[in-house]
Amino acid sequence: MVDEIKVKITAGRGGNGCVAFEKGPGKKGVSGGDGGNGGSVYMEAVSDLSALRNYRFKKEFQAENGQDGRNKLLAGKNGEDLILKVPIGTVAHNLDAEEDLELTEVGQKVRLAKGGKGGRGNWHFRTAERQSPDFAEQGRSEESFDYHIELKLIADIGFIGLPSAGKSSLLNAFTRARAKVAAYPFTTLEPNLGVYHTPNRQIILADIPGLIEGAHKGKGLGDKFLRHIQRTKYLFHCISSESEDLAGDYQAIRAELRDYDTKLAKKSECIILTKVDLLDEATLNAKVETLKKINPCVFPASVLELETLEAIKEFIQKVVEEN
Ligand SMILES: Nc1nc2c(ncn2[C@@H]2O[C@H](COP(=O)(O)OP(=O)(O)OP(=O)(O)O)[C@@H](O)[C@H]2O)c(=O)[nH]1
Ligand SMILES: [Mg+2]
């Protein structure tokens, strides 16, 4: 998935005002038309999460220039605006002005660069003393900026955890995502999204690649993915039943969240103890008790025992409706 691009955005120049005089039998006068305005560049949010892909191979985007004014008082045509469709959740960072523009709703539109105004033709500059001005106004120059455009997934719920904790398996169990699942760490290289359908709404679930110690500094697959979970409403922290050190595994991930962004660490979270089919009942109960001391919200789950997922489904519906 393409989720980050750097581009140059240039609006259209304003067309020049025209210097013209009508001549000929019976005709005399100043008649330079105005230049057209340059087009502006906008970005507009759409629901298609892969829309940034359309901009993968192009590094520069420019709106149309305004046309110059012409004689007989004819105004130049305005340049067309350029509208870049980007996925909802896109943030455009203006590298020149150090300013962020963010799109959080479908249909929302923001201007990235403003077109130059067209210059006025010499017709405008007549005065009592100067009846035949031989000058006109130049079209104004356009804005041009370098932007870093980034997609922050807006998933409702995120699955986080160490590599091989079973995050992708859970995503697949709840949705039709078909994320790759395998018995080695870092199977998931980029976040997967899935849609969980409830009678009332669609809930977007995201499976984030495995985090490890040092992730916030770019270790493993690194911080590139932590930002994807910044705006989820809720996190499920997945810990495998195979873990020998439940508390240690839990705290390792918590520390990464905290070091990356303190706000991230404050996000509400429940624990999913995964792969519970591997445990006998006594061990399972002991592990659940251990985890409950760290965080009272614990769901034991196995993708091989689908009934264990029911409680999580209900919980997801509840938190999404409440938030
Ligand atoms: N027995 C059992 N195995 C499971 C369960 N869930 C996942 N697994 C296995 O655990 C391994 C890792 O599962 P994934 O879903 O790929 O784990 P992940 O957290 O997405 O891993 P990364 O993408 O590498 O971070 C795979 O071999 C799965 O088949 C479960 O409920 N029970
Ligand atoms: Mg995975």
PDB file of N, CA and C in Angstrom, residues 15-87:
ATOM      1  N   GLY A  15      -2.843  35.052 -16.011  1.00  0.00           N
ATOM      2  CA  GLY A  15      -2.522  35.526 -17.359  1.00  0.00           C
ATOM      3  C   GLY A  15      -2.238  37.030 -17.335  1.00  0.00           C
ATOM      4  N   ASN A  16      -1.415  37.496 -18.253  1.00  0.00           N
ATOM      5  CA  ASN A  16      -1.097  38.926 -18.302  1.00  0.00           C
ATOM      6  C   ASN A  16      -2.258  39.734 -18.869  1.00  0.00           C
ATOM      7  N   GLY A  17      -2.383  40.952 -18.353  1.00  0.00           N
ATOM      8  CA  GLY A  17      -3.327  41.874 -18.979  1.00  0.00           C
ATOM      9  C   GLY A  17      -2.774  42.281 -20.342  1.00  0.00           C
ATOM     10  N   CYS A  18      -3.640  42.664 -21.240  1.00  0.00           N
ATOM     11  CA  CYS A  18      -3.205  42.934 -22.617  1.00  0.00           C
ATOM     12  C   CYS A  18      -3.145  44.452 -22.865  1.00  0.00           C
ATOM     13  N   VAL A  19      -2.140  44.851 -23.666  1.00  0.00           N
ATOM     14  CA  VAL A  19      -2.090  46.243 -24.129  1.00  0.00           C
ATOM     15  C   VAL A  19      -2.582  46.246 -25.570  1.00  0.00           C
ATOM     16  N   ALA A  20      -3.713  46.867 -25.824  1.00  0.00           N
ATOM     17  CA  ALA A  20      -4.214  46.876 -27.203  1.00  0.00           C
ATOM     18  C   ALA A  20      -5.001  48.153 -27.457  1.00  0.00           C
ATOM     19  N   PHE A  21      -4.970  48.553 -28.697  1.00  0.00           N
ATOM     20  CA  PHE A  21      -5.732  49.728 -29.121  1.00  0.00           C
ATOM     21  C   PHE A  21      -6.508  49.337 -30.355  1.00  0.00           C
ATOM     22  N   GLU A  22      -7.779  49.644 -30.349  1.00  0.00           N
ATOM     23  CA  GLU A  22      -8.544  49.395 -31.565  1.00  0.00           C
ATOM     24  C   GLU A  22      -8.241  50.518 -32.532  1.00  0.00           C
ATOM     25  N   LYS A  23      -7.893  50.138 -33.736  1.00  0.00           N
ATOM     26  CA  LYS A  23      -7.623  51.181 -34.734  1.00  0.00           C
ATOM     27  C   LYS A  23      -8.515  50.926 -35.930  1.00  0.00           C
ATOM     28  N   GLY A  24      -8.533  51.905 -36.805  1.00  0.00           N
ATOM     29  CA  GLY A  24      -9.292  51.684 -38.030  1.00  0.00           C
ATOM     30  C   GLY A  24     -10.325  52.752 -38.193  1.00  0.00           C
ATOM     31  N   PRO A  25     -10.936  52.791 -39.337  1.00  0.00           N
ATOM     32  CA  PRO A  25     -11.890  53.847 -39.625  1.00  0.00           C
ATOM     33  C   PRO A  25     -13.029  53.844 -38.612  1.00  0.00           C
ATOM     34  N   GLY A  26     -13.244  54.951 -38.000  1.00  0.00           N
ATOM     35  CA  GLY A  26     -14.373  55.080 -37.066  1.00  0.00           C
ATOM     36  C   GLY A  26     -14.117  54.455 -35.714  1.00  0.00           C
ATOM     37  N   LYS A  27     -12.959  53.790 -35.526  1.00  0.00           N
ATOM     38  CA  LYS A  27     -12.701  53.111 -34.250  1.00  0.00           C
ATOM     39  C   LYS A  27     -11.441  53.651 -33.638  1.00  0.00           C
ATOM     40  N   LYS A  28     -11.484  53.899 -32.392  1.00  0.00           N
ATOM     41  CA  LYS A  28     -10.290  54.351 -31.691  1.00  0.00           C
ATOM     42  C   LYS A  28     -10.502  54.048 -30.233  1.00  0.00           C
ATOM     43  N   GLY A  29      -9.528  53.499 -29.599  1.00  0.00           N
ATOM     44  CA  GLY A  29      -9.745  53.284 -28.173  1.00  0.00           C
ATOM     45  C   GLY A  29      -8.830  52.240 -27.592  1.00  0.00           C
ATOM     46  N   VAL A  30      -8.866  52.216 -26.307  1.00  0.00           N
ATOM     47  CA  VAL A  30      -8.010  51.325 -25.547  1.00  0.00           C
ATOM     48  C   VAL A  30      -8.794  50.045 -25.329  1.00  0.00           C
ATOM     49  N   SER A  31      -8.223  48.891 -25.642  1.00  0.00           N
ATOM     50  CA  SER A  31      -9.058  47.694 -25.625  1.00  0.00           C
ATOM     51  C   SER A  31      -8.331  46.435 -25.178  1.00  0.00           C
ATOM     52  N   GLY A  32      -7.312  46.580 -24.284  1.00  0.00           N
ATOM     53  CA  GLY A  32      -6.605  45.381 -23.803  1.00  0.00           C
ATOM     54  C   GLY A  32      -7.431  44.664 -22.745  1.00  0.00           C
ATOM     55  N   GLY A  33      -7.686  43.380 -22.969  1.00  0.00           N
ATOM     56  CA  GLY A  33      -8.500  42.600 -22.020  1.00  0.00           C
ATOM     57  C   GLY A  33      -7.684  42.120 -20.832  1.00  0.00           C
ATOM     58  N   ASP A  34      -8.383  41.619 -19.816  1.00  0.00           N
ATOM     59  CA  ASP A  34      -7.730  41.135 -18.591  1.00  0.00           C
ATOM     60  C   ASP A  34      -7.216  39.706 -18.762  1.00  0.00           C
ATOM     61  N   GLY A  35      -6.168  39.404 -18.030  1.00  0.00           N
ATOM     62  CA  GLY A  35      -5.680  38.018 -18.015  1.00  0.00           C
ATOM     63  C   GLY A  35      -6.599  37.158 -17.150  1.00  0.00           C
ATOM     64  N   GLY A  36      -6.648  35.852 -17.453  1.00  0.00           N
ATOM     65  CA  GLY A  36      -7.463  34.930 -16.632  1.00  0.00           C
ATOM     66  C   GLY A  36      -6.717  34.565 -15.358  1.00  0.00           C
ATOM     67  N   ASN A  37      -7.461  34.153 -14.334  1.00  0.00           N
ATOM     68  CA  ASN A  37      -6.818  33.705 -13.099  1.00  0.00           C
ATOM     69  C   ASN A  37      -6.214  32.316 -13.280  1.00  0.00           C
ATOM     70  N   GLY A  38      -5.107  32.086 -12.614  1.00  0.00           N
ATOM     71  CA  GLY A  38      -4.507  30.752 -12.657  1.00  0.00           C
ATOM     72  C   GLY A  38      -5.348  29.779 -11.832  1.00  0.00           C
ATOM     73  N   GLY A  39      -5.343  28.522 -12.219  1.00  0.00           N
ATOM     74  CA  GLY A  39      -6.078  27.507 -11.452  1.00  0.00           C
ATOM     75  C   GLY A  39      -5.371  27.216 -10.131  1.00  0.00           C
ATOM     76  N   SER A  40      -6.144  26.761  -9.135  1.00  0.00           N
ATOM     77  CA  SER A  40      -5.554  26.371  -7.853  1.00  0.00           C
ATOM     78  C   SER A  40      -5.481  24.854  -7.776  1.00  0.00           C
ATOM     79  N   VAL A  41      -4.665  24.353  -6.853  1.00  0.00           N
ATOM     80  CA  VAL A  41      -4.593  22.909  -6.638  1.00  0.00           C
ATOM     81  C   VAL A  41      -5.239  22.585  -5.293  1.00  0.00           C
ATOM     82  N   TYR A  42      -6.144  21.624  -5.308  1.00  0.00           N
ATOM     83  CA  TYR A  42      -6.838  21.200  -4.092  1.00  0.00           C
ATOM     84  C   TYR A  42      -6.595  19.720  -3.853  1.00  0.00           C
ATOM     85  N   MET A  43      -6.810  19.278  -2.632  1.00  0.00           N
ATOM     86  CA  MET A  43      -6.945  17.832  -2.433  1.00  0.00           C
ATOM     87  C   MET A  43      -8.293  17.576  -1.781  1.00  0.00           C
ATOM     88  N   GLU A  44      -8.907  16.474  -2.191  1.00  0.00           N
ATOM     89  CA  GLU A  44     -10.260  16.151  -1.739  1.00  0.00           C
ATOM     90  C   GLU A  44     -10.285  14.708  -1.239  1.00  0.00           C
ATOM     91  N   ALA A  45     -10.959  14.488  -0.107  1.00  0.00           N
ATOM     92  CA  ALA A  45     -10.969  13.153   0.499  1.00  0.00           C
ATOM     93  C   ALA A  45     -11.997  12.232  -0.131  1.00  0.00           C
ATOM     94  N   VAL A  46     -11.564  11.013  -0.472  1.00  0.00           N
ATOM     95  CA  VAL A  46     -12.467   9.974  -0.964  1.00  0.00           C
ATOM     96  C   VAL A  46     -12.328   8.752  -0.049  1.00  0.00           C
ATOM     97  N   SER A  47     -13.274   7.831  -0.156  1.00  0.00           N
ATOM     98  CA  SER A  47     -13.247   6.704   0.779  1.00  0.00           C
ATOM     99  C   SER A  47     -12.298   5.592   0.343  1.00  0.00           C
ATOM    100  N   ASP A  48     -11.863   5.617  -0.912  1.00  0.00           N
ATOM    101  CA  ASP A  48     -10.980   4.570  -1.426  1.00  0.00           C
ATOM    102  C   ASP A  48      -9.591   4.686  -0.806  1.00  0.00           C
ATOM    103  N   LEU A  49      -9.254   3.728   0.029  1.00  0.00           N
ATOM    104  CA  LEU A  49      -7.996   3.830   0.778  1.00  0.00           C
ATOM    105  C   LEU A  49      -6.760   3.683  -0.093  1.00  0.00           C
ATOM    106  N   SER A  50      -6.936   3.188  -1.321  1.00  0.00           N
ATOM    107  CA  SER A  50      -5.752   3.005  -2.157  1.00  0.00           C
ATOM    108  C   SER A  50      -5.548   4.168  -3.123  1.00  0.00           C
ATOM    109  N   ALA A  51      -6.297   5.253  -2.930  1.00  0.00           N
ATOM    110  CA  ALA A  51      -6.250   6.349  -3.906  1.00  0.00           C
ATOM    111  C   ALA A  51      -4.872   6.994  -4.043  1.00  0.00           C
ATOM    112  N   LEU A  52      -4.052   6.942  -3.022  1.00  0.00           N
ATOM    113  CA  LEU A  52      -2.723   7.572  -3.129  1.00  0.00           C
ATOM    114  C   LEU A  52      -1.866   6.881  -4.194  1.00  0.00           C
ATOM    115  N   ARG A  53      -2.209   5.629  -4.471  1.00  0.00           N
ATOM    116  CA  ARG A  53      -1.481   4.866  -5.481  1.00  0.00           C
ATOM    117  C   ARG A  53      -1.443   5.587  -6.825  1.00  0.00           C
ATOM    118  N   ASN A  54      -2.511   6.338  -7.108  1.00  0.00           N
ATOM    119  CA  ASN A  54      -2.575   7.045  -8.402  1.00  0.00           C
ATOM    120  C   ASN A  54      -1.442   8.038  -8.583  1.00  0.00           C
ATOM    121  N   TYR A  55      -0.793   8.410  -7.490  1.00  0.00           N
ATOM    122  CA  TYR A  55       0.218   9.466  -7.581  1.00  0.00           C
ATOM    123  C   TYR A  55       1.625   8.922  -7.439  1.00  0.00           C
ATOM    124  N   ARG A  56       1.733   7.594  -7.549  1.00  0.00           N
ATOM    125  CA  ARG A  56       3.001   6.951  -7.244  1.00  0.00           C
ATOM    126  C   ARG A  56       4.146   7.409  -8.143  1.00  0.00           C
ATOM    127  N   PHE A  57       3.877   7.547  -9.432  1.00  0.00           N
ATOM    128  CA  PHE A  57       4.978   7.784 -10.353  1.00  0.00           C
ATOM    129  C   PHE A  57       5.134   9.239 -10.757  1.00  0.00           C
ATOM    130  N   LYS A  58       4.283  10.091 -10.243  1.00  0.00           N
ATOM    131  CA  LYS A  58       4.369  11.484 -10.634  1.00  0.00           C
ATOM    132  C   LYS A  58       4.840  12.309  -9.454  1.00  0.00           C
ATOM    133  N   LYS A  59       5.767  13.198  -9.708  1.00  0.00           N
ATOM    134  CA  LYS A  59       6.347  13.937  -8.597  1.00  0.00           C
ATOM    135  C   LYS A  59       5.906  15.405  -8.588  1.00  0.00           C
ATOM    136  N   GLU A  60       5.297  15.831  -9.694  1.00  0.00           N
ATOM    137  CA  GLU A  60       4.910  17.243  -9.777  1.00  0.00           C
ATOM    138  C   GLU A  60       3.486  17.368 -10.285  1.00  0.00           C
ATOM    139  N   PHE A  61       2.758  18.235  -9.660  1.00  0.00           N
ATOM    140  CA  PHE A  61       1.378  18.465 -10.086  1.00  0.00           C
ATOM    141  C   PHE A  61       1.160  19.954 -10.256  1.00  0.00           C
ATOM    142  N   GLN A  62       0.575  20.321 -11.375  1.00  0.00           N
ATOM    143  CA  GLN A  62       0.407  21.735 -11.649  1.00  0.00           C
ATOM    144  C   GLN A  62      -0.974  22.020 -12.211  1.00  0.00           C
ATOM    145  N   ALA A  63      -1.578  23.080 -11.694  1.00  0.00           N
ATOM    146  CA  ALA A  63      -2.865  23.506 -12.244  1.00  0.00           C
ATOM    147  C   ALA A  63      -2.584  24.381 -13.472  1.00  0.00           C
ATOM    148  N   GLU A  64      -3.615  24.604 -14.249  1.00  0.00           N
ATOM    149  CA  GLU A  64      -3.464  25.327 -15.513  1.00  0.00           C
ATOM    150  C   GLU A  64      -3.212  26.826 -15.294  1.00  0.00           C
ATOM    151  N   ASN A  65      -2.391  27.392 -16.145  1.00  0.00           N
ATOM    152  CA  ASN A  65      -2.187  28.846 -16.093  1.00  0.00           C
ATOM    153  C   ASN A  65      -3.400  29.578 -16.630  1.00  0.00           C
ATOM    154  N   GLY A  66      -3.595  30.827 -16.188  1.00  0.00           N
ATOM    155  CA  GLY A  66      -4.625  31.663 -16.805  1.00  0.00           C
ATOM    156  C   GLY A  66      -4.121  32.134 -18.157  1.00  0.00           C
ATOM    157  N   GLN A  67      -5.028  32.323 -19.089  1.00  0.00           N
ATOM    158  CA  GLN A  67      -4.575  32.814 -20.410  1.00  0.00           C
ATOM    159  C   GLN A  67      -4.448  34.338 -20.382  1.00  0.00           C
ATOM    160  N   ASP A  68      -3.570  34.832 -21.251  1.00  0.00           N
ATOM    161  CA  ASP A  68      -3.395  36.290 -21.335  1.00  0.00           C
ATOM    162  C   ASP A  68      -4.664  36.940 -21.886  1.00  0.00           C
ATOM    163  N   GLY A  69      -4.857  38.195 -21.490  1.00  0.00           N
ATOM    164  CA  GLY A  69      -5.972  38.939 -22.067  1.00  0.00           C
ATOM    165  C   GLY A  69      -5.695  39.210 -23.539  1.00  0.00           C
ATOM    166  N   ARG A  70      -6.747  39.547 -24.296  1.00  0.00           N
ATOM    167  CA  ARG A  70      -6.543  39.801 -25.720  1.00  0.00           C
ATOM    168  C   ARG A  70      -7.150  41.150 -26.101  1.00  0.00           C
ATOM    169  N   ASN A  71      -6.980  41.479 -27.358  1.00  0.00           N
ATOM    170  CA  ASN A  71      -7.541  42.766 -27.778  1.00  0.00           C
ATOM    171  C   ASN A  71      -9.071  42.688 -27.828  1.00  0.00           C
ATOM    172  N   LYS A  72      -9.681  43.753 -28.205  1.00  0.00           N
ATOM    173  CA  LYS A  72     -11.145  43.866 -28.235  1.00  0.00           C
ATOM    174  C   LYS A  72     -11.753  43.559 -26.871  1.00  0.00           C
ATOM    175  N   LEU A  73     -10.978  43.860 -25.815  1.00  0.00           N
ATOM    176  CA  LEU A  73     -11.439  43.674 -24.428  1.00  0.00           C
ATOM    177  C   LEU A  73     -11.750  42.226 -24.073  1.00  0.00           C
ATOM    178  N   LEU A  74     -11.151  41.297 -24.821  1.00  0.00           N
ATOM    179  CA  LEU A  74     -11.423  39.893 -24.512  1.00  0.00           C
ATOM    180  C   LEU A  74     -10.560  39.424 -23.342  1.00  0.00           C
ATOM    181  N   ALA A  75     -11.228  38.895 -22.335  1.00  0.00           N
ATOM    182  CA  ALA A  75     -10.507  38.409 -21.163  1.00  0.00           C
ATOM    183  C   ALA A  75      -9.934  37.027 -21.453  1.00  0.00           C
ATOM    184  N   GLY A  76      -8.769  36.742 -20.874  1.00  0.00           N
ATOM    185  CA  GLY A  76      -8.179  35.400 -21.025  1.00  0.00           C
ATOM    186  C   GLY A  76      -8.979  34.407 -20.196  1.00  0.00           C
ATOM    187  N   LYS A  77      -8.944  33.149 -20.610  1.00  0.00           N
ATOM    188  CA  LYS A  77      -9.674  32.110 -19.862  1.00  0.00           C
ATOM    189  C   LYS A  77      -8.994  31.839 -18.523  1.00  0.00           C
ATOM    190  N   ASN A  78      -9.799  31.562 -17.504  1.00  0.00           N
ATOM    191  CA  ASN A  78      -9.210  31.148 -16.224  1.00  0.00           C
ATOM    192  C   ASN A  78      -8.603  29.753 -16.370  1.00  0.00           C
ATOM    193  N   GLY A  79      -7.509  29.512 -15.677  1.00  0.00           N
ATOM    194  CA  GLY A  79      -6.922  28.160 -15.690  1.00  0.00           C
ATOM    195  C   GLY A  79      -7.815  27.216 -14.885  1.00  0.00           C
ATOM    196  N   GLU A  80      -7.847  25.955 -15.288  1.00  0.00           N
ATOM    197  CA  GLU A  80      -8.659  24.966 -14.550  1.00  0.00           C
ATOM    198  C   GLU A  80      -7.994  24.610 -13.235  1.00  0.00           C
ATOM    199  N   ASP A  81      -8.813  24.413 -12.209  1.00  0.00           N
ATOM    200  CA  ASP A  81      -8.275  23.907 -10.944  1.00  0.00           C
ATOM    201  C   ASP A  81      -7.872  22.455 -11.127  1.00  0.00           C
ATOM    202  N   LEU A  82      -6.925  22.024 -10.320  1.00  0.00           N
ATOM    203  CA  LEU A  82      -6.551  20.613 -10.304  1.00  0.00           C
ATOM    204  C   LEU A  82      -6.973  20.055  -8.948  1.00  0.00           C
ATOM    205  N   ILE A  83      -7.748  18.974  -8.974  1.00  0.00           N
ATOM    206  CA  ILE A  83      -8.216  18.392  -7.703  1.00  0.00           C
ATOM    207  C   ILE A  83      -7.644  16.994  -7.546  1.00  0.00           C
ATOM    208  N   LEU A  84      -6.805  16.825  -6.556  1.00  0.00           N
ATOM    209  CA  LEU A  84      -6.207  15.511  -6.300  1.00  0.00           C
ATOM    210  C   LEU A  84      -7.092  14.750  -5.320  1.00  0.00           C
ATOM    211  N   LYS A  85      -7.555  13.580  -5.731  1.00  0.00           N
ATOM    212  CA  LYS A  85      -8.390  12.762  -4.832  1.00  0.00           C
ATOM    213  C   LYS A  85      -7.467  11.927  -3.964  1.00  0.00           C
ATOM    214  N   VAL A  86      -7.642  12.039  -2.682  1.00  0.00           N
ATOM    215  CA  VAL A  86      -6.787  11.288  -1.753  1.00  0.00           C
ATOM    216  C   VAL A  86      -7.665  10.559  -0.736  1.00  0.00           C
ATOM    217  N   PRO A  87      -7.141   9.486  -0.153  1.00  0.00           N
ATOM    218  CA  PRO A  87      -7.967   8.743   0.803  1.00  0.00           C
ATOM    219  C   PRO A  87      -8.245   9.566   2.056  1.00  0.00           C
TER     220      PRO A  87
END
